[in-house]
CSV table of N, CA and C and ligand atoms in Angstrom, one decimal:
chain,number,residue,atom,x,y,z
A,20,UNK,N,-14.0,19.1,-15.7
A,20,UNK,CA,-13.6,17.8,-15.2
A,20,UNK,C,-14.2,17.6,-13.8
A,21,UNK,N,-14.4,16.2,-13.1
A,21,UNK,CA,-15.3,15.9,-12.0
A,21,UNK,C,-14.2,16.3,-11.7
A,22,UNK,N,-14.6,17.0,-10.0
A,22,UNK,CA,-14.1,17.4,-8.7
A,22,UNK,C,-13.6,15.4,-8.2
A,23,UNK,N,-12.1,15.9,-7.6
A,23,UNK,CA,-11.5,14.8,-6.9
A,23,UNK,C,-12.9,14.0,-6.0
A,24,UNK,N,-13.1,14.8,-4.8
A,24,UNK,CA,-13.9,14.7,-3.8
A,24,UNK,C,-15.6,15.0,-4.0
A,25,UNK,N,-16.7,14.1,-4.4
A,25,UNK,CA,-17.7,14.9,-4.9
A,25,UNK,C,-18.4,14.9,-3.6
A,26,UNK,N,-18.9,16.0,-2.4
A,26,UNK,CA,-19.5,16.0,-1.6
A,26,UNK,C,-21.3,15.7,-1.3
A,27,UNK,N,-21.6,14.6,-1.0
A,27,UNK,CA,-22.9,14.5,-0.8
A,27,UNK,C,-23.4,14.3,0.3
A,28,UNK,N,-24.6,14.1,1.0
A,28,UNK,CA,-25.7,14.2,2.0
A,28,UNK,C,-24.8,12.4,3.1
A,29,UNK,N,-24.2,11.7,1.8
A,29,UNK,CA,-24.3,10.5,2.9
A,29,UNK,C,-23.0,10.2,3.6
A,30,UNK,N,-22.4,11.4,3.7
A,30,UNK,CA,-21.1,11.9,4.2
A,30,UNK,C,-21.2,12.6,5.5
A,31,UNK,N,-22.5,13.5,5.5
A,31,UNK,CA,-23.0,13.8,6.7
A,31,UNK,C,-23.1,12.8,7.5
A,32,UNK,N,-22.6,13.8,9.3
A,32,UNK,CA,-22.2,12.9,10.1
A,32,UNK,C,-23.7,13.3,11.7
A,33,UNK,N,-24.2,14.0,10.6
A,33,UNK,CA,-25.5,14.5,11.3
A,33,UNK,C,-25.1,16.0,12.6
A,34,UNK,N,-24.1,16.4,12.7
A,34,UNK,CA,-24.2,17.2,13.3
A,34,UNK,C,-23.1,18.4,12.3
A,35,UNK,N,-24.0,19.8,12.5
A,35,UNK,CA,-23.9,20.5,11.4
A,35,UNK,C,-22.5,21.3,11.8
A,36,UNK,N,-22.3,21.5,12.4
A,36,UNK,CA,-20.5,22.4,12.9
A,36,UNK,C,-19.8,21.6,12.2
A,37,UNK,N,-19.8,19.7,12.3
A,37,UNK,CA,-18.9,19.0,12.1
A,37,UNK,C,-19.0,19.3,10.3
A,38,UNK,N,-20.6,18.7,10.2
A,38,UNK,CA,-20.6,18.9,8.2
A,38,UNK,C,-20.1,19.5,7.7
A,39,UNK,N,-20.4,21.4,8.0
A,39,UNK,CA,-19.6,22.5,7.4
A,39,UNK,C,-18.3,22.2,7.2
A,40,UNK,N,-17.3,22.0,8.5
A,40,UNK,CA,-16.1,21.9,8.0
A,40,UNK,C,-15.5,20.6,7.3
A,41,UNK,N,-16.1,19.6,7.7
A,41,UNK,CA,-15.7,18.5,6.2
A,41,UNK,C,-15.7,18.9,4.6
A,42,UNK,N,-17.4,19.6,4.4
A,42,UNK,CA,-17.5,20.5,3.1
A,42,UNK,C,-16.4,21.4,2.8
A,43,UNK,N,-15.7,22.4,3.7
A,43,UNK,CA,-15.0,23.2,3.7
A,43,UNK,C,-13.5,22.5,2.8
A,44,UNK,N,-13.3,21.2,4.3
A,44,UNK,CA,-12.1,20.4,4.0
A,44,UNK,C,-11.9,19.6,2.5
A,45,UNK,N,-13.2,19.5,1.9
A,45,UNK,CA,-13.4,18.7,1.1
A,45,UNK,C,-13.2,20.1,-0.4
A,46,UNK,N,-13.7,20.9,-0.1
A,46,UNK,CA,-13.1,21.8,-1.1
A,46,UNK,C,-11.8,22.3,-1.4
A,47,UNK,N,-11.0,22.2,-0.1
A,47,UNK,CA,-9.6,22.4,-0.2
A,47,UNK,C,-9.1,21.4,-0.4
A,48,UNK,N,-9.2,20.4,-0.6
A,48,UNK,CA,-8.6,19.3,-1.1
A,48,UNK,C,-9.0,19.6,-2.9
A,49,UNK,N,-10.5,19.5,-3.2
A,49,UNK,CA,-10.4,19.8,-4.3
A,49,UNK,C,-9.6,20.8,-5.1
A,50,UNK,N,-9.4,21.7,-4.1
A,50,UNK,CA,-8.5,22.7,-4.5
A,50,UNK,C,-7.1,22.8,-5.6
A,51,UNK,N,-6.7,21.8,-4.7
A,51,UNK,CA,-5.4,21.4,-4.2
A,51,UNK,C,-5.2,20.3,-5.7
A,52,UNK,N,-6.1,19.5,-5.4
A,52,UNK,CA,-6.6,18.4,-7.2
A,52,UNK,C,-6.5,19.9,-8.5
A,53,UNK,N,-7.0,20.8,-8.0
A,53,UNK,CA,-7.0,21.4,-9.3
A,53,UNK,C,-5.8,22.1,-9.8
A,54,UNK,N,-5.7,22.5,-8.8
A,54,UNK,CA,-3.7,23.2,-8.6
A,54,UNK,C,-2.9,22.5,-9.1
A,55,UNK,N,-2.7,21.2,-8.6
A,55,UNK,CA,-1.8,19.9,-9.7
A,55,UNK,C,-2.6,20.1,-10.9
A,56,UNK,N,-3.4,19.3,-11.0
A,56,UNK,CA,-4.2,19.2,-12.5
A,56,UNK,C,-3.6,19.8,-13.4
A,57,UNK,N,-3.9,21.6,-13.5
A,57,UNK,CA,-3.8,22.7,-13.8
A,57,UNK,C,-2.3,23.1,-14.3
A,58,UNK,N,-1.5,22.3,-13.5
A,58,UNK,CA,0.2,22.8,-13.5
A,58,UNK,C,0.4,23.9,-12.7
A,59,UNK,N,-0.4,24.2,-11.7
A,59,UNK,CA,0.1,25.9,-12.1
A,59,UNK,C,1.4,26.4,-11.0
A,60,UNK,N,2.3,25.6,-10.8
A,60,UNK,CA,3.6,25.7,-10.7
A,60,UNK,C,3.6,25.6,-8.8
A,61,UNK,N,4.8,24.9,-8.4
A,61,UNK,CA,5.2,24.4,-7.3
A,61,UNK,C,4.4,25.5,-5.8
A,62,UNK,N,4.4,26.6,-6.3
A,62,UNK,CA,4.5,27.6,-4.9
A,62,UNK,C,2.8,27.7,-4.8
A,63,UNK,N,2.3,27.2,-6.0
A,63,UNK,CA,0.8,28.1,-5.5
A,63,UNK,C,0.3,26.3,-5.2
A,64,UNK,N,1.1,25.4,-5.7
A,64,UNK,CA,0.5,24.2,-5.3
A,64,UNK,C,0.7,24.3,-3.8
A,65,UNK,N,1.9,24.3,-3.3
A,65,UNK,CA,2.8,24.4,-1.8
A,65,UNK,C,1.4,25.2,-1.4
A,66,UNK,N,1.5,26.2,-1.7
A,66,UNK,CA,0.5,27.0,-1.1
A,66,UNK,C,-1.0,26.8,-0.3
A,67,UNK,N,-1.4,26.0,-1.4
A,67,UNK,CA,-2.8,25.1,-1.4
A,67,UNK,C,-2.9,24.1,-0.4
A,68,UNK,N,-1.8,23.4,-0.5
A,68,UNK,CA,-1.5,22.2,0.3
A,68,UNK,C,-1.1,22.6,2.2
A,69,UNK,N,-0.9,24.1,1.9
A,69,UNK,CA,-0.4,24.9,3.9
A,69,UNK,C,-1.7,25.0,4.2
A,70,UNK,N,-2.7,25.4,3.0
A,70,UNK,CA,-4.0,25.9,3.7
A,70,UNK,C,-4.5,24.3,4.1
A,71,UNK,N,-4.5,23.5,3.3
A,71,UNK,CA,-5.4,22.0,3.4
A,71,UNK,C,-5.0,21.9,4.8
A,72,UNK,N,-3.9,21.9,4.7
A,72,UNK,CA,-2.9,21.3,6.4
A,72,UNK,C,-3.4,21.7,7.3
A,73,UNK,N,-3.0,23.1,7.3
A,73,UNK,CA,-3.5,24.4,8.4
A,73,UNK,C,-5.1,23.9,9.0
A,74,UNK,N,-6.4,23.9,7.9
A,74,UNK,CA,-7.6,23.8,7.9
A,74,UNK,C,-8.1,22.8,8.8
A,75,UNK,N,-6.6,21.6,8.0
A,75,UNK,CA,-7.2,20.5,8.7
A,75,UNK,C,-7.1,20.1,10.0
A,76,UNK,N,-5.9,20.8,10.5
A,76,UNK,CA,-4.9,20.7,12.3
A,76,UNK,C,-6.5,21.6,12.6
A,77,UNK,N,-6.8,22.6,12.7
A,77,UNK,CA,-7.8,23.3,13.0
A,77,UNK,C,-9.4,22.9,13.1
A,78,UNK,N,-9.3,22.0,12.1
A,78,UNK,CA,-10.5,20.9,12.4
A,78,UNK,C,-10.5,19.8,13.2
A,79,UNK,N,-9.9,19.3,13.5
A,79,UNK,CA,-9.3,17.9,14.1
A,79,UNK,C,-9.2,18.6,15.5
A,80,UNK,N,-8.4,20.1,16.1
A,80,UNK,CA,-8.7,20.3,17.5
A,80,UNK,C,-10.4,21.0,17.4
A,81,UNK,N,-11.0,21.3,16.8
A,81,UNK,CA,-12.7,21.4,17.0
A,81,UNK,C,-12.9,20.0,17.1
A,82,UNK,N,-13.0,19.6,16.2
A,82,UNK,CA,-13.8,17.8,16.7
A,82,UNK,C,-13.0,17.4,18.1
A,83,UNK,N,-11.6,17.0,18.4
A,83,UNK,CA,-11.7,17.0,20.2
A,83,UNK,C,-11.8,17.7,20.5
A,84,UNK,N,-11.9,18.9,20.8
A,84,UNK,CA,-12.7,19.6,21.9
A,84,UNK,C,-14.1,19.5,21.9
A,85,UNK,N,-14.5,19.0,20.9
A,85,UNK,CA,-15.8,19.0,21.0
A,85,UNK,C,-16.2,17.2,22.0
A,86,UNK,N,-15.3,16.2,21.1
A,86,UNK,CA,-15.0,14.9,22.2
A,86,UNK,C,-15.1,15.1,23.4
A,87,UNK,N,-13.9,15.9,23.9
A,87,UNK,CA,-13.7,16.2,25.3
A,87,UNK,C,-14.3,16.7,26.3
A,88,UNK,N,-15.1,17.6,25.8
A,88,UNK,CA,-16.2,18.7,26.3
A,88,UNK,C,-17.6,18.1,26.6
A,89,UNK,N,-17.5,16.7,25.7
A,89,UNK,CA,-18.9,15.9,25.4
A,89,UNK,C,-18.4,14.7,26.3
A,90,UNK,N,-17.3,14.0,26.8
A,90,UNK,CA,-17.2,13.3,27.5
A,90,UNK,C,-17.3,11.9,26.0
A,91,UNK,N,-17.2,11.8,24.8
A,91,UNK,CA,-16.9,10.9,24.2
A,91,UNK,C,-15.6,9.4,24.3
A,92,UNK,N,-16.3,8.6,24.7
A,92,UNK,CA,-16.0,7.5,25.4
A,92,UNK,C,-14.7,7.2,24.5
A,93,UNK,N,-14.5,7.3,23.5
A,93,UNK,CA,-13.6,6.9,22.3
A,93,UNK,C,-12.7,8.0,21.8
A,94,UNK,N,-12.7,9.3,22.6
A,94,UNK,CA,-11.6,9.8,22.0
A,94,UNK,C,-10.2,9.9,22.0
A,95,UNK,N,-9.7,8.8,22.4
A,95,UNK,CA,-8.0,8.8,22.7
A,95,UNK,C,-8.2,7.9,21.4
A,96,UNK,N,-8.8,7.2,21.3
A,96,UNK,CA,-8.9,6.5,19.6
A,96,UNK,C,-8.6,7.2,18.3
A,97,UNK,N,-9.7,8.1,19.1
A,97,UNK,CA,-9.7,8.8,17.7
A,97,UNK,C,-8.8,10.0,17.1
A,98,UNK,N,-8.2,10.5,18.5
A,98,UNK,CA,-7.0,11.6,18.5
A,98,UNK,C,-5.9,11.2,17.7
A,99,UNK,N,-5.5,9.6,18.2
A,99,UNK,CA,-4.5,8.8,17.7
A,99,UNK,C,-4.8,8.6,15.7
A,100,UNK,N,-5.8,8.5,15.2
A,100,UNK,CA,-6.3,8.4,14.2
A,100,UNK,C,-5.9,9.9,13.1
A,101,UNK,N,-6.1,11.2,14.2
A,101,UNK,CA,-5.9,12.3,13.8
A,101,UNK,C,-4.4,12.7,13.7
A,102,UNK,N,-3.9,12.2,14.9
A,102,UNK,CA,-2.1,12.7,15.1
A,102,UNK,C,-2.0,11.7,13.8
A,103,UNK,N,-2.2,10.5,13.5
A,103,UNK,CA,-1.2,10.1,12.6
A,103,UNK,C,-1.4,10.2,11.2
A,104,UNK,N,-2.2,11.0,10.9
A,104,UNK,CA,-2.2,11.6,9.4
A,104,UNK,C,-1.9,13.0,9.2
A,105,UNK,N,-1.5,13.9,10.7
A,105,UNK,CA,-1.0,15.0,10.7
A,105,UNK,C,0.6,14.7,10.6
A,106,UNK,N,0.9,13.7,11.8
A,106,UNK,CA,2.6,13.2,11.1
A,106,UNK,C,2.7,13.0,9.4
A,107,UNK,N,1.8,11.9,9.3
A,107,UNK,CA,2.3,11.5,7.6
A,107,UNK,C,2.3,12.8,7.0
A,108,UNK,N,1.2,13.7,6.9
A,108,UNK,CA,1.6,15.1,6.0
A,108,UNK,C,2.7,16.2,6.4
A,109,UNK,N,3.0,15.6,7.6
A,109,UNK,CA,4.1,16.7,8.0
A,109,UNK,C,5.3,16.0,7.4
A,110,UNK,N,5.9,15.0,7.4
A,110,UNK,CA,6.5,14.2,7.0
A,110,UNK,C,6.8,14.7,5.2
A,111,UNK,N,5.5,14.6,5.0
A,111,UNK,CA,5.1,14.7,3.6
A,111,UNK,C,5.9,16.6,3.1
A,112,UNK,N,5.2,17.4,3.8
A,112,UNK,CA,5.5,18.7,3.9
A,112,UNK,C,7.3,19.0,3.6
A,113,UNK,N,8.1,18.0,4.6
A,113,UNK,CA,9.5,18.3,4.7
A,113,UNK,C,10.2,17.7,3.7
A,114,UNK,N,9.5,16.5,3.3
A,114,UNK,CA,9.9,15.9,1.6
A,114,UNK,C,9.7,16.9,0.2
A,115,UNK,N,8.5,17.8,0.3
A,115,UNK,CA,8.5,18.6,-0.5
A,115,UNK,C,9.7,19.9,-0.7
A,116,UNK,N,9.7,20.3,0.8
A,116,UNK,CA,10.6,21.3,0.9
A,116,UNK,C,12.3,20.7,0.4
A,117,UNK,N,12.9,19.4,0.8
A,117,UNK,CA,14.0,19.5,0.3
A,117,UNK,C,13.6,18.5,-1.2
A,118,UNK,N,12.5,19.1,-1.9
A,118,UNK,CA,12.8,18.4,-3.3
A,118,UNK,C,12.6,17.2,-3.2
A,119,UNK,N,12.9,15.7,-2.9
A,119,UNK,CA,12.4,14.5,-2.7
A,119,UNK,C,11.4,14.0,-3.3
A,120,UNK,N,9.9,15.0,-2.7
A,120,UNK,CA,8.7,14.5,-3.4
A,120,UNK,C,8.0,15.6,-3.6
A,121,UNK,N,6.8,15.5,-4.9
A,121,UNK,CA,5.9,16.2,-5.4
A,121,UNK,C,4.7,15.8,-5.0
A,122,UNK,N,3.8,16.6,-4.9
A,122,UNK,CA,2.3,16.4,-5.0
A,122,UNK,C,2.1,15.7,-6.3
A,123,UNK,N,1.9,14.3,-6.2
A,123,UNK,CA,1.4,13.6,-7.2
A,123,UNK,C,-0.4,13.3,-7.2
A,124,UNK,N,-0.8,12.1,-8.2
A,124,UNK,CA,-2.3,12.5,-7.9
A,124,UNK,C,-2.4,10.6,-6.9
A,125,UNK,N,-1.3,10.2,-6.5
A,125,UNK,CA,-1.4,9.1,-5.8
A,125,UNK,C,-1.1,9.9,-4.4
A,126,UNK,N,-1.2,10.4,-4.1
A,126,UNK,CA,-1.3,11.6,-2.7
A,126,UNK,C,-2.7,12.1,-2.4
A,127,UNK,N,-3.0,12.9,-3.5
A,127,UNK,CA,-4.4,13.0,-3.7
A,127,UNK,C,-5.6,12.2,-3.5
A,128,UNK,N,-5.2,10.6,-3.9
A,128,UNK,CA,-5.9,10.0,-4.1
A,128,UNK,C,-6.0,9.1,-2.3
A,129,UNK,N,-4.7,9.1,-1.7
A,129,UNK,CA,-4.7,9.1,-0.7
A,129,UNK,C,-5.0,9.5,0.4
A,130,UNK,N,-5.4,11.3,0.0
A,130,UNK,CA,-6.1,12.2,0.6
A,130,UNK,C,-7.7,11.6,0.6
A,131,UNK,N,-7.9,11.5,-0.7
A,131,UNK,CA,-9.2,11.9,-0.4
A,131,UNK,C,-9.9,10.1,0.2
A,132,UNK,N,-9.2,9.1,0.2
A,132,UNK,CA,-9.8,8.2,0.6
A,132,UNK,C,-9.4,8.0,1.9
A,133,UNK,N,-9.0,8.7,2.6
A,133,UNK,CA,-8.2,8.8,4.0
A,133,UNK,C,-9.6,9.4,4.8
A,134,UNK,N,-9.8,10.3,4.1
A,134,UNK,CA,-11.2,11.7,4.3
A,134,UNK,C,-12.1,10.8,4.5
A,135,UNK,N,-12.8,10.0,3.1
A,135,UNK,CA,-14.1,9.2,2.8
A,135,UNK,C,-14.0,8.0,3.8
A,136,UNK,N,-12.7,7.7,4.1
A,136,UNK,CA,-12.8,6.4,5.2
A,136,UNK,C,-12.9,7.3,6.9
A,137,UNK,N,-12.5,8.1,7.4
A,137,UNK,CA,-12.5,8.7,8.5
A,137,UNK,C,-13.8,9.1,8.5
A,138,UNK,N,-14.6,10.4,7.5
A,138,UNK,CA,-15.7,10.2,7.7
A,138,UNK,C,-16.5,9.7,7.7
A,139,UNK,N,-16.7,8.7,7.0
A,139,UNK,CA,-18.1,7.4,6.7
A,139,UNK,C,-17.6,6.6,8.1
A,140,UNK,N,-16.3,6.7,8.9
A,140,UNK,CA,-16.5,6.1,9.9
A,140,UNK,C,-16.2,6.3,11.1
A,141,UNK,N,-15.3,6.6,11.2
A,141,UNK,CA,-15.0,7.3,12.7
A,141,UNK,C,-15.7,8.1,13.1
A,142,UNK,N,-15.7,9.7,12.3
A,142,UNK,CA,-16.7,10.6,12.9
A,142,UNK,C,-18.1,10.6,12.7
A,143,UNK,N,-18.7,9.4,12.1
A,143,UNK,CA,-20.3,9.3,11.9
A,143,UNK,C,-20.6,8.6,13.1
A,144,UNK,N,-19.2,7.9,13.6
A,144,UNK,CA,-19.3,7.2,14.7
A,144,UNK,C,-19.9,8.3,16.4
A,145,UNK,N,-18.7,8.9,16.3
A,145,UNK,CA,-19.1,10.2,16.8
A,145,UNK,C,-20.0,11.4,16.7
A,146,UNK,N,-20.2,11.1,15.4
A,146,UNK,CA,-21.8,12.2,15.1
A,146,UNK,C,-23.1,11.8,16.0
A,147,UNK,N,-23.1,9.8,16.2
A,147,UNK,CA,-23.9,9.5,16.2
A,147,UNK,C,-24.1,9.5,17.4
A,148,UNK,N,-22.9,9.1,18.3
A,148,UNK,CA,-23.1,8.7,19.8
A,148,UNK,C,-23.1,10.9,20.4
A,149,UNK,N,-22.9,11.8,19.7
A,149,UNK,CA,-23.1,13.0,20.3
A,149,UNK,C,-24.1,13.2,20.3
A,150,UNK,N,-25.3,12.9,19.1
A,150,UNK,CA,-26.5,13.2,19.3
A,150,UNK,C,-27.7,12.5,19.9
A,151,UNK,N,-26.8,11.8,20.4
A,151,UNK,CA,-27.3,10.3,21.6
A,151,UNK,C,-27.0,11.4,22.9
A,152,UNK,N,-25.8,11.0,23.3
A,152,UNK,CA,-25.5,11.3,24.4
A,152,UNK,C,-24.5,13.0,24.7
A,153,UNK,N,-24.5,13.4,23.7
A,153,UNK,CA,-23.5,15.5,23.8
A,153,UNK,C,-24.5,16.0,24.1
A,154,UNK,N,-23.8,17.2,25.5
A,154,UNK,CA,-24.3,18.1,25.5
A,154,UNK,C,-23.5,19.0,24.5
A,155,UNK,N,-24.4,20.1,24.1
A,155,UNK,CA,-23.2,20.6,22.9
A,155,UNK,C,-22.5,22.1,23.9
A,156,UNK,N,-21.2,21.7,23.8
A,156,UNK,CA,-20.4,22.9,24.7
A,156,UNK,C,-20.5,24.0,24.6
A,157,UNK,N,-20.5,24.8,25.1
A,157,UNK,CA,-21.2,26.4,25.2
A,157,UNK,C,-20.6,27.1,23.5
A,158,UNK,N,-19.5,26.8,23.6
A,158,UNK,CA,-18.6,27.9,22.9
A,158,UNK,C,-18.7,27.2,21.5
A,159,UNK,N,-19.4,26.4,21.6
A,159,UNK,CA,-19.6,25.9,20.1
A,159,UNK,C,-20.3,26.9,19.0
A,160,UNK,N,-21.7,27.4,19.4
A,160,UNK,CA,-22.0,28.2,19.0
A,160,UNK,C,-21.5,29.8,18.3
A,161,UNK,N,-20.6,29.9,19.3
A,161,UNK,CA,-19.1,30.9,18.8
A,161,UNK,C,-18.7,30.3,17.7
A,162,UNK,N,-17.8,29.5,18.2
A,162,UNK,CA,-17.4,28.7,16.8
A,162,UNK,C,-18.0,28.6,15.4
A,163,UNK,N,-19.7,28.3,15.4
A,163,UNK,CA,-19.8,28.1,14.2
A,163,UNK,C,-20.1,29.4,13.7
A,164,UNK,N,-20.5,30.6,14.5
A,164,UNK,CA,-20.2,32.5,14.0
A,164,UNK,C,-19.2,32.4,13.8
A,165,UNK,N,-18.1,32.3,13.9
A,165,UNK,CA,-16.9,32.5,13.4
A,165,UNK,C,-16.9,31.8,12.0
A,166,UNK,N,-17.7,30.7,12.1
A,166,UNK,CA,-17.4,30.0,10.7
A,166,UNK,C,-18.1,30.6,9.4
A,167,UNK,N,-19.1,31.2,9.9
A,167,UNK,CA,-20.1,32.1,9.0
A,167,UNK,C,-19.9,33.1,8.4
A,168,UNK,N,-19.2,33.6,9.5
A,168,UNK,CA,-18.9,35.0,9.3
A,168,UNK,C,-17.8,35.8,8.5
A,169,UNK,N,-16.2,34.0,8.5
A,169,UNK,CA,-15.4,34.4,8.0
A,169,UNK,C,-15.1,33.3,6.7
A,170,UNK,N,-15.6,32.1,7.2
A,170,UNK,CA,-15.5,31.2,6.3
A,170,UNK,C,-14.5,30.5,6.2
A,171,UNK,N,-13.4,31.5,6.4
A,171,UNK,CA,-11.8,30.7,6.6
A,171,UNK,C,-11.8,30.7,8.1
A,172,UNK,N,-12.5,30.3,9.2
A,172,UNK,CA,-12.7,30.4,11.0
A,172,UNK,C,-11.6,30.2,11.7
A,173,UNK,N,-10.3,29.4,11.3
A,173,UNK,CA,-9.4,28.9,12.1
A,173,UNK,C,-8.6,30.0,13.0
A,174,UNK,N,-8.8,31.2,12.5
A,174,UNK,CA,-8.2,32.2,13.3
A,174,UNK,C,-9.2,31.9,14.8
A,175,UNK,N,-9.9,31.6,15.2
A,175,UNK,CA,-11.2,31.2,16.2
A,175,UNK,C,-10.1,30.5,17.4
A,176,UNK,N,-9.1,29.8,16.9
A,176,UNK,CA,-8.4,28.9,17.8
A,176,UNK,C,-7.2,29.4,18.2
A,177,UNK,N,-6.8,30.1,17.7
A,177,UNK,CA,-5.5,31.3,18.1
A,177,UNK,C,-5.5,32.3,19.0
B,9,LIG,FE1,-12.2,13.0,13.0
């Protein structure tokens, strides 16, 4: 069956630290589509859905730090863009826990067009003005070793 999220080239936001972890993000979402799909029962869904979460808080402080460090003229914009889809899923998170709501595929479907609209515009926005005007921050380079090396990187930020 097609993948929720089908990852291509025009998703790229031209700078490769940022791509990897979109791809990353975009597989854990698919994940997460297949876990529902699949049935395969509340805890390994929950489960799927801590990693999406986790991955994504962990992405979201690399791209501002990376804003920050770059002197990005637009990042209180775009932070505000990020806090408020970490609220909605935390929100979302405590609804699951007391029973209320399930991972449905109108969640999913909200995911993944939440993603395709952020990236096709906000951070291509950002892709574009860094490779205009970023220096790229020292510790970046760390960062994307860590992303290579482990693949799951977020331990990087702890
Ligand atoms: Fe972003």
């Amino acid at each position: 069956m097609a993948e929720l999220f089908q990852w291509s080239d025009e998703f790229s936001v031209g700078v490769d630290e940022i791509d990897d972890q979109h791809v990353e993000l975009v597989d854990l979402l698919n994940q997460l589509h297949a876990a529902v799909r699949e049935h395969r029962g509340s805890a390994a869904v929950r489960g799927t859905l801590d990693e999406l979460v986790d991955y994504t808080r962990t992405h979201f402080a690399a791209e501002e730090h990376m804003m920050r460090d770059s002197g990005y003229p637009d990042y209180a914009e775009h932070r505000v863009h990020h806090e408020a889809l970490i609220d909605q899923v935390r929100a979302l998170q405590q609804k699951l826990d007391s029973g209320e709501a399930s991972i449905t595929f109108e969640l999913l479907h909200f995911l993944r067009v939440w993603l395709m609209r952020h990236i096709g515009e906000s951070d291509k926005r950002f892709g574009a003005w860094y490779l205009e005007h970023g220096s790229q921050p020292e510790w970046v380079p760390e960062m994307r070793h860590a992303m290579t090396a482990h693949r799951r990187w977020w331990q990087f930020w702890r």
